[in-house]
Amino acid sequence: EAQVTQNPRYLITVTGKKLTVTCSQNMNHEYMSWYRQDPGLGLRQIYYSMNVEVTDKGDVPEGYKVSRKEKRNFPLILESPSPNQTSLYFCASSSGEAHNEQFFGPGTRLTVL
Amino acid sequence: RKEVEQDPGPFNVPEGATVAFNCTYSNSASQSFFWYRQDCRKEPKLLMSVYSSGNEDGRFTAQLNRASQYISLLIRDSKLSDSATYLCAPSNQAGTALIFGKGTTLSVSS
């Protein structure tokens, strides 16, 4: 089944404790992206990757890092989480670039205390 | 002007009603346009791509007006299962992101 998976689905952590949210897709998509969704603000792009070893900042990259060592994986790293990073995070992928339809993972609900 | 604007609603309609959502976008260079459906904080799922000529998929019709920079979604014969938030999403010019509206909430009641 073609899909985007994320882990963990739910995470409660404390300020400053490094964490990684994994994202994997099995559709051989070149493009992958991370979004966060907050009430009243909608979906905002954090980082994106057009292909392996190619990553770039989206609209809200502060406090996040990403890597794209393999085509299928695009982990999101929070080196020192803060409470304002409490949010619902979605990973997405598409064939080629963002002009094509994006497929979303199930989401990761993160709470930073 | 905000990049993508949608009426947040909620739109409360009875089963069988026809309801229309509009979305305006600011970037005239956007190349692709989509409607996504999102249920209660789950992941957005593609409902329809939107083409210049307009397109229809069952009870759903999407239209694009490039001159006025708006996208519409028409839902006919609403079902209870149509209750959700509908997100409008044009792509940015560079093809590096979809720019999502904040969504329009639809509630269909019996």
mmCIF file with all atom_site columns, C-alpha atoms in Angstrom:
data_model
loop_
_atom_site.group_PDB
_atom_site.id
_atom_site.type_symbol
_atom_site.label_atom_id
_atom_site.label_alt_id
_atom_site.label_comp_id
_atom_site.label_asym_id
_atom_site.label_entity_id
_atom_site.label_seq_id
_atom_site.pdbx_PDB_ins_code
_atom_site.Cartn_x
_atom_site.Cartn_y
_atom_site.Cartn_z
_atom_site.occupancy
_atom_site.B_iso_or_equiv
_atom_site.pdbx_formal_charge
_atom_site.auth_seq_id
_atom_site.auth_comp_id
_atom_site.auth_asym_id
_atom_site.auth_atom_id
_atom_site.pdbx_PDB_model_num
ATOM 1   C CA . GLU A 1 1   ? 0.000   0.000  0.000   1.00 0.00 ? 1   GLU A CA 1
ATOM 2   C CA . ALA A 1 2   ? 1.328   3.420  -0.982  1.00 0.00 ? 2   ALA A CA 1
ATOM 3   C CA . GLN A 1 3   ? 1.715   5.472  2.139   1.00 0.00 ? 3   GLN A CA 1
ATOM 4   C CA . VAL A 1 4   ? 3.582   7.985  4.240   1.00 0.00 ? 4   VAL A CA 1
ATOM 5   C CA . THR A 1 5   ? 4.313   6.861  7.786   1.00 0.00 ? 5   THR A CA 1
ATOM 6   C CA . GLN A 1 6   ? 5.337   8.912  10.794  1.00 0.00 ? 6   GLN A CA 1
ATOM 7   C CA . ASN A 1 7   ? 6.609   7.928  14.209  1.00 0.00 ? 7   ASN A CA 1
ATOM 8   C CA . PRO A 1 8   ? 5.821   8.507  16.933  1.00 0.00 ? 8   PRO A CA 1
ATOM 9   C CA . ARG A 1 9   ? 2.176   9.421  16.523  1.00 0.00 ? 9   ARG A CA 1
ATOM 10  C CA . TYR A 1 10  ? 2.004   11.021 19.961  1.00 0.00 ? 10  TYR A CA 1
ATOM 11  C CA . LEU A 1 11  ? 4.810   12.393 22.091  1.00 0.00 ? 11  LEU A CA 1
ATOM 12  C CA . ILE A 1 12  ? 4.959   14.320 25.342  1.00 0.00 ? 12  ILE A CA 1
ATOM 13  C CA . THR A 1 13  ? 8.392   15.605 26.241  1.00 0.00 ? 13  THR A CA 1
ATOM 14  C CA . VAL A 1 14  ? 10.110  18.281 28.270  1.00 0.00 ? 14  VAL A CA 1
ATOM 15  C CA . THR A 1 15  ? 11.872  21.449 27.235  1.00 0.00 ? 15  THR A CA 1
ATOM 16  C CA . GLY A 1 16  ? 15.377  20.878 25.931  1.00 0.00 ? 16  GLY A CA 1
ATOM 17  C CA . LYS A 1 17  ? 15.225  17.127 25.402  1.00 0.00 ? 17  LYS A CA 1
ATOM 18  C CA . LYS A 1 18  ? 16.264  16.380 21.840  1.00 0.00 ? 18  LYS A CA 1
ATOM 19  C CA . LEU A 1 19  ? 13.817  14.397 19.773  1.00 0.00 ? 19  LEU A CA 1
ATOM 20  C CA . THR A 1 20  ? 13.390  13.076 16.256  1.00 0.00 ? 20  THR A CA 1
ATOM 21  C CA . VAL A 1 21  ? 10.167  12.464 14.385  1.00 0.00 ? 21  VAL A CA 1
ATOM 22  C CA . THR A 1 22  ? 10.645  9.997  11.575  1.00 0.00 ? 22  THR A CA 1
ATOM 23  C CA . CYS A 1 23  ? 8.914   10.130 8.207   1.00 0.00 ? 23  CYS A CA 1
ATOM 24  C CA . SER A 1 24  ? 9.078   7.462  5.536   1.00 0.00 ? 24  SER A CA 1
ATOM 25  C CA . GLN A 1 25  ? 7.353   7.052  2.172   1.00 0.00 ? 25  GLN A CA 1
ATOM 26  C CA . ASN A 1 26  ? 7.235   4.017  -0.089  1.00 0.00 ? 26  ASN A CA 1
ATOM 27  C CA . MET A 1 27  ? 6.216   5.758  -3.304  1.00 0.00 ? 27  MET A CA 1
ATOM 28  C CA . ASN A 1 28  ? 9.700   6.669  -4.538  1.00 0.00 ? 28  ASN A CA 1
ATOM 29  C CA . HIS A 1 29  ? 8.781   10.348 -4.312  1.00 0.00 ? 29  HIS A CA 1
ATOM 30  C CA . GLU A 1 30  ? 11.470  12.947 -4.848  1.00 0.00 ? 30  GLU A CA 1
ATOM 31  C CA . TYR A 1 31  ? 9.760   15.717 -2.898  1.00 0.00 ? 31  TYR A CA 1
ATOM 32  C CA . MET A 1 32  ? 9.127   15.586 0.848   1.00 0.00 ? 32  MET A CA 1
ATOM 33  C CA . SER A 1 33  ? 8.010   18.264 3.255   1.00 0.00 ? 33  SER A CA 1
ATOM 34  C CA . TRP A 1 34  ? 7.216   18.917 6.898   1.00 0.00 ? 34  TRP A CA 1
ATOM 35  C CA . TYR A 1 35  ? 4.292   21.057 8.032   1.00 0.00 ? 35  TYR A CA 1
ATOM 36  C CA . ARG A 1 36  ? 3.009   22.074 11.410  1.00 0.00 ? 36  ARG A CA 1
ATOM 37  C CA . GLN A 1 37  ? -0.628  22.821 12.081  1.00 0.00 ? 37  GLN A CA 1
ATOM 38  C CA . ASP A 1 38  ? -1.787  25.128 14.841  1.00 0.00 ? 38  ASP A CA 1
ATOM 39  C CA . PRO A 1 39  ? -5.281  26.400 15.653  1.00 0.00 ? 39  PRO A CA 1
ATOM 40  C CA . GLY A 1 40  ? -5.999  29.630 13.832  1.00 0.00 ? 40  GLY A CA 1
ATOM 41  C CA . LEU A 1 41  ? -2.771  29.441 11.833  1.00 0.00 ? 41  LEU A CA 1
ATOM 42  C CA . GLY A 1 42  ? -3.420  26.543 9.507   1.00 0.00 ? 42  GLY A CA 1
ATOM 43  C CA . LEU A 1 43  ? -0.711  24.401 7.938   1.00 0.00 ? 43  LEU A CA 1
ATOM 44  C CA . ARG A 1 44  ? 2.701   26.024 7.678   1.00 0.00 ? 44  ARG A CA 1
ATOM 45  C CA . GLN A 1 45  ? 5.733   24.554 5.987   1.00 0.00 ? 45  GLN A CA 1
ATOM 46  C CA . ILE A 1 46  ? 8.809   23.939 8.147   1.00 0.00 ? 46  ILE A CA 1
ATOM 47  C CA . TYR A 1 47  ? 11.319  22.387 5.735   1.00 0.00 ? 47  TYR A CA 1
ATOM 48  C CA . TYR A 1 48  ? 11.210  20.650 2.413   1.00 0.00 ? 48  TYR A CA 1
ATOM 49  C CA . SER A 1 49  ? 13.438  18.478 0.284   1.00 0.00 ? 49  SER A CA 1
ATOM 50  C CA . MET A 1 50  ? 13.417  18.271 -3.491  1.00 0.00 ? 50  MET A CA 1
ATOM 51  C CA . ASN A 1 51  ? 15.621  15.167 -3.532  1.00 0.00 ? 51  ASN A CA 1
ATOM 52  C CA . VAL A 1 52  ? 18.318  13.268 -1.642  1.00 0.00 ? 52  VAL A CA 1
ATOM 53  C CA . GLU A 1 53  ? 20.790  15.601 0.076   1.00 0.00 ? 53  GLU A CA 1
ATOM 54  C CA . VAL A 1 54  ? 18.751  18.648 -1.006  1.00 0.00 ? 54  VAL A CA 1
ATOM 55  C CA . THR A 1 55  ? 16.862  20.406 1.776   1.00 0.00 ? 55  THR A CA 1
ATOM 56  C CA . ASP A 1 56  ? 15.660  23.958 2.282   1.00 0.00 ? 56  ASP A CA 1
ATOM 57  C CA . LYS A 1 57  ? 13.769  26.112 4.725   1.00 0.00 ? 57  LYS A CA 1
ATOM 58  C CA . GLY A 1 58  ? 10.068  26.665 4.561   1.00 0.00 ? 58  GLY A CA 1
ATOM 59  C CA . ASP A 1 59  ? 8.154   29.427 6.307   1.00 0.00 ? 59  ASP A CA 1
ATOM 60  C CA . VAL A 1 60  ? 8.813   28.438 9.929   1.00 0.00 ? 60  VAL A CA 1
ATOM 61  C CA . PRO A 1 61  ? 12.179  26.616 10.145  1.00 0.00 ? 61  PRO A CA 1
ATOM 62  C CA . GLU A 1 62  ? 13.453  28.073 13.433  1.00 0.00 ? 62  GLU A CA 1
ATOM 63  C CA . GLY A 1 63  ? 14.165  25.398 16.018  1.00 0.00 ? 63  GLY A CA 1
ATOM 64  C CA . TYR A 1 64  ? 14.061  22.516 13.548  1.00 0.00 ? 64  TYR A CA 1
ATOM 65  C CA . LYS A 1 65  ? 16.518  20.520 11.492  1.00 0.00 ? 65  LYS A CA 1
ATOM 66  C CA . VAL A 1 66  ? 16.017  17.911 8.803   1.00 0.00 ? 66  VAL A CA 1
ATOM 67  C CA . SER A 1 67  ? 18.099  15.506 6.788   1.00 0.00 ? 67  SER A CA 1
ATOM 68  C CA . ARG A 1 68  ? 17.563  13.575 3.569   1.00 0.00 ? 68  ARG A CA 1
ATOM 69  C CA . LYS A 1 69  ? 20.171  10.859 3.340   1.00 0.00 ? 69  LYS A CA 1
ATOM 70  C CA . GLU A 1 70  ? 17.856  8.417  1.615   1.00 0.00 ? 70  GLU A CA 1
ATOM 71  C CA . LYS A 1 71  ? 15.005  9.055  -0.763  1.00 0.00 ? 71  LYS A CA 1
ATOM 72  C CA . ARG A 1 72  ? 12.384  7.390  1.395   1.00 0.00 ? 72  ARG A CA 1
ATOM 73  C CA . ASN A 1 73  ? 13.205  9.035  4.756   1.00 0.00 ? 73  ASN A CA 1
ATOM 74  C CA . PHE A 1 74  ? 12.943  12.629 5.915   1.00 0.00 ? 74  PHE A CA 1
ATOM 75  C CA . PRO A 1 75  ? 13.322  12.924 9.700   1.00 0.00 ? 75  PRO A CA 1
ATOM 76  C CA . LEU A 1 76  ? 12.465  16.092 11.594  1.00 0.00 ? 76  LEU A CA 1
ATOM 77  C CA . ILE A 1 77  ? 14.838  16.903 14.431  1.00 0.00 ? 77  ILE A CA 1
ATOM 78  C CA . LEU A 1 78  ? 14.144  19.201 17.366  1.00 0.00 ? 78  LEU A CA 1
ATOM 79  C CA . GLU A 1 79  ? 17.513  19.750 19.026  1.00 0.00 ? 79  GLU A CA 1
ATOM 80  C CA . SER A 1 80  ? 16.140  21.644 22.023  1.00 0.00 ? 80  SER A CA 1
ATOM 81  C CA . PRO A 1 81  ? 12.344  21.591 22.012  1.00 0.00 ? 81  PRO A CA 1
ATOM 82  C CA . SER A 1 82  ? 10.438  24.474 23.545  1.00 0.00 ? 82  SER A CA 1
ATOM 83  C CA . PRO A 1 83  ? 6.758   24.787 24.496  1.00 0.00 ? 83  PRO A CA 1
ATOM 84  C CA . ASN A 1 84  ? 6.021   26.896 21.407  1.00 0.00 ? 84  ASN A CA 1
ATOM 85  C CA . GLN A 1 85  ? 6.817   23.818 19.330  1.00 0.00 ? 85  GLN A CA 1
ATOM 86  C CA . THR A 1 86  ? 3.802   22.046 20.756  1.00 0.00 ? 86  THR A CA 1
ATOM 87  C CA . SER A 1 87  ? 1.839   21.314 17.621  1.00 0.00 ? 87  SER A CA 1
ATOM 88  C CA . LEU A 1 88  ? 0.483   18.751 15.185  1.00 0.00 ? 88  LEU A CA 1
ATOM 89  C CA . TYR A 1 89  ? 3.128   17.815 12.644  1.00 0.00 ? 89  TYR A CA 1
ATOM 90  C CA . PHE A 1 90  ? 2.557   16.354 9.198   1.00 0.00 ? 90  PHE A CA 1
ATOM 91  C CA . CYS A 1 91  ? 5.016   14.919 6.756   1.00 0.00 ? 91  CYS A CA 1
ATOM 92  C CA . ALA A 1 92  ? 4.081   14.909 3.083   1.00 0.00 ? 92  ALA A CA 1
ATOM 93  C CA . SER A 1 93  ? 5.547   13.683 -0.174  1.00 0.00 ? 93  SER A CA 1
ATOM 94  C CA . SER A 1 94  ? 4.886   14.091 -3.861  1.00 0.00 ? 94  SER A CA 1
ATOM 95  C CA . SER A 1 95  ? 6.282   12.988 -7.164  1.00 0.00 ? 95  SER A CA 1
ATOM 96  C CA . GLY A 1 96  ? 8.621   15.587 -8.583  1.00 0.00 ? 96  GLY A CA 1
ATOM 97  C CA . GLU A 1 97  ? 7.742   18.795 -6.779  1.00 0.00 ? 97  GLU A CA 1
ATOM 98  C CA . ALA A 1 98  ? 5.009   20.607 -4.893  1.00 0.00 ? 98  ALA A CA 1
ATOM 99  C CA . HIS A 1 99  ? 3.101   21.369 -8.091  1.00 0.00 ? 99  HIS A CA 1
ATOM 100 C CA . ASN A 1 100 ? 1.935   17.773 -7.885  1.00 0.00 ? 100 ASN A CA 1
ATOM 101 C CA . GLU A 1 101 ? -0.498  16.435 -5.327  1.00 0.00 ? 101 GLU A CA 1
ATOM 102 C CA . GLN A 1 102 ? 0.987   15.784 -1.931  1.00 0.00 ? 102 GLN A CA 1
ATOM 103 C CA . PHE A 1 103 ? 0.293   12.723 0.186   1.00 0.00 ? 103 PHE A CA 1
ATOM 104 C CA . PHE A 1 104 ? 0.293   13.230 3.919   1.00 0.00 ? 104 PHE A CA 1
ATOM 105 C CA . GLY A 1 105 ? 1.372   11.063 6.796   1.00 0.00 ? 105 GLY A CA 1
ATOM 106 C CA . PRO A 1 106 ? -1.031  10.472 9.721   1.00 0.00 ? 106 PRO A CA 1
ATOM 107 C CA . GLY A 1 107 ? 0.456   13.233 11.855  1.00 0.00 ? 107 GLY A CA 1
ATOM 108 C CA . THR A 1 108 ? 2.463   13.470 15.068  1.00 0.00 ? 108 THR A CA 1
ATOM 109 C CA . ARG A 1 109 ? 0.949   15.263 18.015  1.00 0.00 ? 109 ARG A CA 1
ATOM 110 C CA . LEU A 1 110 ? 3.795   16.754 20.029  1.00 0.00 ? 110 LEU A CA 1
ATOM 111 C CA . THR A 1 111 ? 3.491   18.362 23.445  1.00 0.00 ? 111 THR A CA 1
ATOM 112 C CA . VAL A 1 112 ? 6.510   20.088 24.961  1.00 0.00 ? 112 VAL A CA 1
ATOM 113 C CA . LEU A 1 113 ? 6.173   20.817 28.666  1.00 0.00 ? 113 LEU A CA 1
ATOM 114 C CA . ARG B 2 1   ? -3.705  40.441 1.171   1.00 0.00 ? 1   ARG B CA 1
ATOM 115 C CA . LYS B 2 2   ? -3.219  37.045 2.745   1.00 0.00 ? 2   LYS B CA 1
ATOM 116 C CA . GLU B 2 3   ? -1.736  34.365 0.526   1.00 0.00 ? 3   GLU B CA 1
ATOM 117 C CA . VAL B 2 4   ? -4.773  32.115 0.653   1.00 0.00 ? 4   VAL B CA 1
ATOM 118 C CA . GLU B 2 5   ? -8.090  33.132 2.147   1.00 0.00 ? 5   GLU B CA 1
ATOM 119 C CA . GLN B 2 6   ? -11.088 30.988 2.911   1.00 0.00 ? 6   GLN B CA 1
ATOM 120 C CA . ASP B 2 7   ? -14.294 31.685 4.757   1.00 0.00 ? 7   ASP B CA 1
ATOM 121 C CA . PRO B 2 8   ? -13.796 29.675 7.970   1.00 0.00 ? 8   PRO B CA 1
ATOM 122 C CA . GLY B 2 9   ? -17.493 28.957 8.374   1.00 0.00 ? 9   GLY B CA 1
ATOM 123 C CA . PRO B 2 10  ? -18.837 26.865 9.885   1.00 0.00 ? 10  PRO B CA 1
ATOM 124 C CA . PHE B 2 11  ? -21.312 26.084 7.179   1.00 0.00 ? 11  PHE B CA 1
ATOM 125 C CA . ASN B 2 12  ? -24.197 24.199 8.775   1.00 0.00 ? 12  ASN B CA 1
ATOM 126 C CA . VAL B 2 13  ? -26.400 22.560 6.151   1.00 0.00 ? 13  VAL B CA 1
ATOM 127 C CA . PRO B 2 14  ? -29.023 19.811 6.086   1.00 0.00 ? 14  PRO B CA 1
ATOM 128 C CA . GLU B 2 15  ? -28.508 16.571 4.225   1.00 0.00 ? 15  GLU B CA 1
ATOM 129 C CA . GLY B 2 16  ? -29.198 16.971 0.539   1.00 0.00 ? 16  GLY B CA 1
ATOM 130 C CA . ALA B 2 17  ? -28.214 20.620 0.417   1.00 0.00 ? 17  ALA B CA 1
ATOM 131 C CA . THR B 2 18  ? -25.854 22.132 -2.109  1.00 0.00 ? 18  THR B CA 1
ATOM 132 C CA . VAL B 2 19  ? -23.008 24.135 -0.622  1.00 0.00 ? 19  VAL B CA 1
ATOM 133 C CA . ALA B 2 20  ? -20.229 26.153 -2.228  1.00 0.00 ? 20  ALA B CA 1
ATOM 134 C CA . PHE B 2 21  ? -16.874 27.223 -0.869  1.00 0.00 ? 21  PHE B CA 1
ATOM 135 C CA . ASN B 2 22  ? -14.648 29.894 -2.303  1.00 0.00 ? 22  ASN B CA 1
ATOM 136 C CA . CYS B 2 23  ? -10.947 30.449 -1.880  1.00 0.00 ? 23  CYS B CA 1
ATOM 137 C CA . THR B 2 24  ? -8.884  33.398 -3.057  1.00 0.00 ? 24  THR B CA 1
ATOM 138 C CA . TYR B 2 25  ? -5.127  33.328 -3.566  1.00 0.00 ? 25  TYR B CA 1
ATOM 139 C CA . SER B 2 26  ? -2.638  36.137 -3.973  1.00 0.00 ? 26  SER B CA 1
ATOM 140 C CA . ASN B 2 27  ? 0.123   34.582 -6.103  1.00 0.00 ? 27  ASN B CA 1
ATOM 141 C CA . SER B 2 28  ? -0.815  34.898 -9.738  1.00 0.00 ? 28  SER B CA 1
ATOM 142 C CA . ALA B 2 29  ? 2.070   32.577 -10.644 1.00 0.00 ? 29  ALA B CA 1
ATOM 143 C CA . SER B 2 30  ? 0.625   29.550 -8.837  1.00 0.00 ? 30  SER B CA 1
ATOM 144 C CA . GLN B 2 31  ? 0.542   26.625 -11.234 1.00 0.00 ? 31  GLN B CA 1
ATOM 145 C CA . SER B 2 32  ? -1.424  23.955 -9.447  1.00 0.00 ? 32  SER B CA 1
ATOM 146 C CA . PHE B 2 33  ? -4.471  24.045 -7.248  1.00 0.00 ? 33  PHE B CA 1
ATOM 147 C CA . PHE B 2 34  ? -5.968  21.467 -4.937  1.00 0.00 ? 34  PHE B CA 1
ATOM 148 C CA . TRP B 2 35  ? -8.817  20.918 -2.530  1.00 0.00 ? 35  TRP B CA 1
ATOM 149 C CA . TYR B 2 36  ? -8.007  18.767 0.489   1.00 0.00 ? 36  TYR B CA 1
ATOM 150 C CA . ARG B 2 37  ? -10.373 17.389 3.071   1.00 0.00 ? 37  ARG B CA 1
ATOM 151 C CA . GLN B 2 38  ? -9.339  17.134 6.718   1.00 0.00 ? 38  GLN B CA 1
ATOM 152 C CA . ASP B 2 39  ? -11.275 15.286 9.397   1.00 0.00 ? 39  ASP B CA 1
ATOM 153 C CA . CYS B 2 40  ? -10.893 16.269 13.026  1.00 0.00 ? 40  CYS B CA 1
ATOM 154 C CA . ARG B 2 41  ? -7.110  16.809 13.229  1.00 0.00 ? 41  ARG B CA 1
ATOM 155 C CA . LYS B 2 42  ? -6.308  13.866 10.997  1.00 0.00 ? 42  LYS B CA 1
ATOM 156 C CA . GLU B 2 43  ? -4.121  14.201 7.959   1.00 0.00 ? 43  GLU B CA 1
ATOM 157 C CA . PRO B 2 44  ? -5.336  16.205 4.967   1.00 0.00 ? 44  PRO B CA 1
ATOM 158 C CA . LYS B 2 45  ? -6.456  13.979 2.120   1.00 0.00 ? 45  LYS B CA 1
ATOM 159 C CA . LEU B 2 46  ? -6.652  15.067 -1.462  1.00 0.00 ? 46  LEU B CA 1
ATOM 160 C CA . LEU B 2 47  ? -10.216 15.652 -2.559  1.00 0.00 ? 47  LEU B CA 1
ATOM 161 C CA . MET B 2 48  ? -9.647  17.114 -5.998  1.00 0.00 ? 48  MET B CA 1
ATOM 162 C CA . SER B 2 49  ? -7.089  18.745 -8.199  1.00 0.00 ? 49  SER B CA 1
ATOM 163 C CA . VAL B 2 50  ? -8.456  21.894 -9.825  1.00 0.00 ? 50  VAL B CA 1
ATOM 164 C CA . TYR B 2 51  ? -7.984  22.532 -13.506 1.00 0.00 ? 51  TYR B CA 1
ATOM 165 C CA . SER B 2 52  ? -8.574  25.669 -15.529 1.00 0.00 ? 52  SER B CA 1
ATOM 166 C CA . SER B 2 53  ? -11.435 24.086 -17.396 1.00 0.00 ? 53  SER B CA 1
ATOM 167 C CA . GLY B 2 54  ? -13.104 22.991 -14.180 1.00 0.00 ? 54  GLY B CA 1
ATOM 168 C CA . ASN B 2 55  ? -13.565 19.405 -13.157 1.00 0.00 ? 55  ASN B CA 1
ATOM 169 C CA . GLU B 2 56  ? -16.205 17.235 -11.615 1.00 0.00 ? 56  GLU B CA 1
ATOM 170 C CA . ASP B 2 57  ? -16.010 14.093 -9.527  1.00 0.00 ? 57  ASP B CA 1
ATOM 171 C CA . GLY B 2 58  ? -19.407 12.743 -8.599  1.00 0.00 ? 58  GLY B CA 1
ATOM 172 C CA . ARG B 2 59  ? -21.101 15.245 -6.323  1.00 0.00 ? 59  ARG B CA 1
ATOM 173 C CA . PHE B 2 60  ? -18.053 17.517 -6.238  1.00 0.00 ? 60  PHE B CA 1
ATOM 174 C CA . THR B 2 61  ? -17.217 20.222 -8.749  1.00 0.00 ? 61  THR B CA 1
ATOM 175 C CA . ALA B 2 62  ? -14.121 22.393 -8.633  1.00 0.00 ? 62  ALA B CA 1
ATOM 176 C CA . GLN B 2 63  ? -13.479 25.492 -10.684 1.00 0.00 ? 63  GLN B CA 1
ATOM 177 C CA . LEU B 2 64  ? -10.552 27.824 -11.135 1.00 0.00 ? 64  LEU B CA 1
ATOM 178 C CA . ASN B 2 65  ? -10.769 31.458 -12.146 1.00 0.00 ? 65  ASN B CA 1
ATOM 179 C CA . ARG B 2 66  ? -7.224  32.629 -12.834 1.00 0.00 ? 66  ARG B CA 1
ATOM 180 C CA . ALA B 2 67  ? -8.234  36.166 -13.768 1.00 0.00 ? 67  ALA B CA 1
ATOM 181 C CA . SER B 2 68  ? -9.913  36.734 -10.427 1.00 0.00 ? 68  SER B CA 1
ATOM 182 C CA . GLN B 2 69  ? -7.568  34.390 -8.567  1.00 0.00 ? 69  GLN B CA 1
ATOM 183 C CA . TYR B 2 70  ? -10.131 32.261 -6.885  1.00 0.00 ? 70  TYR B CA 1
ATOM 184 C CA . ILE B 2 71  ? -10.973 28.595 -6.636  1.00 0.00 ? 71  ILE B CA 1
ATOM 185 C CA . SER B 2 72  ? -14.363 27.178 -5.816  1.00 0.00 ? 72  SER B CA 1
ATOM 186 C CA . LEU B 2 73  ? -15.702 23.866 -4.601  1.00 0.00 ? 73  LEU B CA 1
ATOM 187 C CA . LEU B 2 74  ? -19.332 22.888 -5.011  1.00 0.00 ? 74  LEU B CA 1
ATOM 188 C CA . ILE B 2 75  ? -20.801 19.950 -3.123  1.00 0.00 ? 75  ILE B CA 1
ATOM 189 C CA . ARG B 2 76  ? -24.192 18.730 -4.262  1.00 0.00 ? 76  ARG B CA 1
ATOM 190 C CA . ASP B 2 77  ? -26.562 16.485 -2.316  1.00 0.00 ? 77  ASP B CA 1
ATOM 191 C CA . SER B 2 78  ? -24.559 16.803 0.905   1.00 0.00 ? 78  SER B CA 1
ATOM 192 C CA . LYS B 2 79  ? -24.112 13.692 3.025   1.00 0.00 ? 79  LYS B CA 1
ATOM 193 C CA . LEU B 2 80  ? -23.461 13.426 6.736   1.00 0.00 ? 80  LEU B CA 1
ATOM 194 C CA . SER B 2 81  ? -20.063 12.008 5.826   1.00 0.00 ? 81  SER B CA 1
ATOM 195 C CA . ASP B 2 82  ? -19.133 15.249 4.056   1.00 0.00 ? 82  ASP B CA 1
ATOM 196 C CA . SER B 2 83  ? -18.768 16.941 7.442   1.00 0.00 ? 83  SER B CA 1
ATOM 197 C CA . ALA B 2 84  ? -15.129 17.988 7.586   1.00 0.00 ? 84  ALA B CA 1
ATOM 198 C CA . THR B 2 85  ? -12.806 20.917 7.046   1.00 0.00 ? 85  THR B CA 1
ATOM 199 C CA . TYR B 2 86  ? -11.983 21.712 3.426   1.00 0.00 ? 86  TYR B CA 1
ATOM 200 C CA . LEU B 2 87  ? -8.572  23.176 2.682   1.00 0.00 ? 87  LEU B CA 1
ATOM 201 C CA . CYS B 2 88  ? -7.735  25.121 -0.424  1.00 0.00 ? 88  CYS B CA 1
ATOM 202 C CA . ALA B 2 89  ? -4.106  24.735 -1.560  1.00 0.00 ? 89  ALA B CA 1
ATOM 203 C CA . PRO B 2 90  ? -2.449  26.449 -4.483  1.00 0.00 ? 90  PRO B CA 1
ATOM 204 C CA . SER B 2 91  ? 1.201   25.676 -5.104  1.00 0.00 ? 91  SER B CA 1
ATOM 205 C CA . ASN B 2 92  ? 3.779   28.405 -4.804  1.00 0.00 ? 92  ASN B CA 1
ATOM 206 C CA . GLN B 2 93  ? 5.528   29.661 -7.894  1.00 0.00 ? 93  GLN B CA 1
ATOM 207 C CA . ALA B 2 94  ? 8.719   27.698 -7.331  1.00 0.00 ? 94  ALA B CA 1
ATOM 208 C CA . GLY B 2 95  ? 6.966   24.391 -6.789  1.00 0.00 ? 95  GLY B CA 1
ATOM 209 C CA . THR B 2 96  ? 8.487   24.011 -3.347  1.00 0.00 ? 96  THR B CA 1
ATOM 210 C CA . ALA B 2 97  ? 5.313   24.139 -1.282  1.00 0.00 ? 97  ALA B CA 1
ATOM 211 C CA . LEU B 2 98  ? 1.572   24.073 -1.179  1.00 0.00 ? 98  LEU B CA 1
ATOM 212 C CA . ILE B 2 99  ? 0.175   27.183 0.477   1.00 0.00 ? 99  ILE B CA 1
ATOM 213 C CA . PHE B 2 100 ? -2.785  26.101 2.552   1.00 0.00 ? 100 PHE B CA 1
ATOM 214 C CA . GLY B 2 101 ? -5.760  28.149 3.499   1.00 0.00 ? 101 GLY B CA 1
ATOM 215 C CA . LYS B 2 102 ? -6.982  27.835 7.066   1.00 0.00 ? 102 LYS B CA 1
ATOM 216 C CA . GLY B 2 103 ? -9.915  25.801 5.901   1.00 0.00 ? 103 GLY B CA 1
ATOM 217 C CA . THR B 2 104 ? -13.687 25.983 5.764   1.00 0.00 ? 104 THR B CA 1
ATOM 218 C CA . THR B 2 105 ? -15.638 23.823 8.168   1.00 0.00 ? 105 THR B CA 1
ATOM 219 C CA . LEU B 2 106 ? -18.732 22.047 6.911   1.00 0.00 ? 106 LEU B CA 1
ATOM 220 C CA . SER B 2 107 ? -21.254 20.397 9.187   1.00 0.00 ? 107 SER B CA 1
ATOM 221 C CA . VAL B 2 108 ? -24.029 18.380 7.557   1.00 0.00 ? 108 VAL B CA 1
ATOM 222 C CA . SER B 2 109 ? -26.947 17.419 9.767   1.00 0.00 ? 109 SER B CA 1
ATOM 223 C CA . SER B 2 110 ? -29.874 15.060 9.344   1.00 0.00 ? 110 SER B CA 1
#
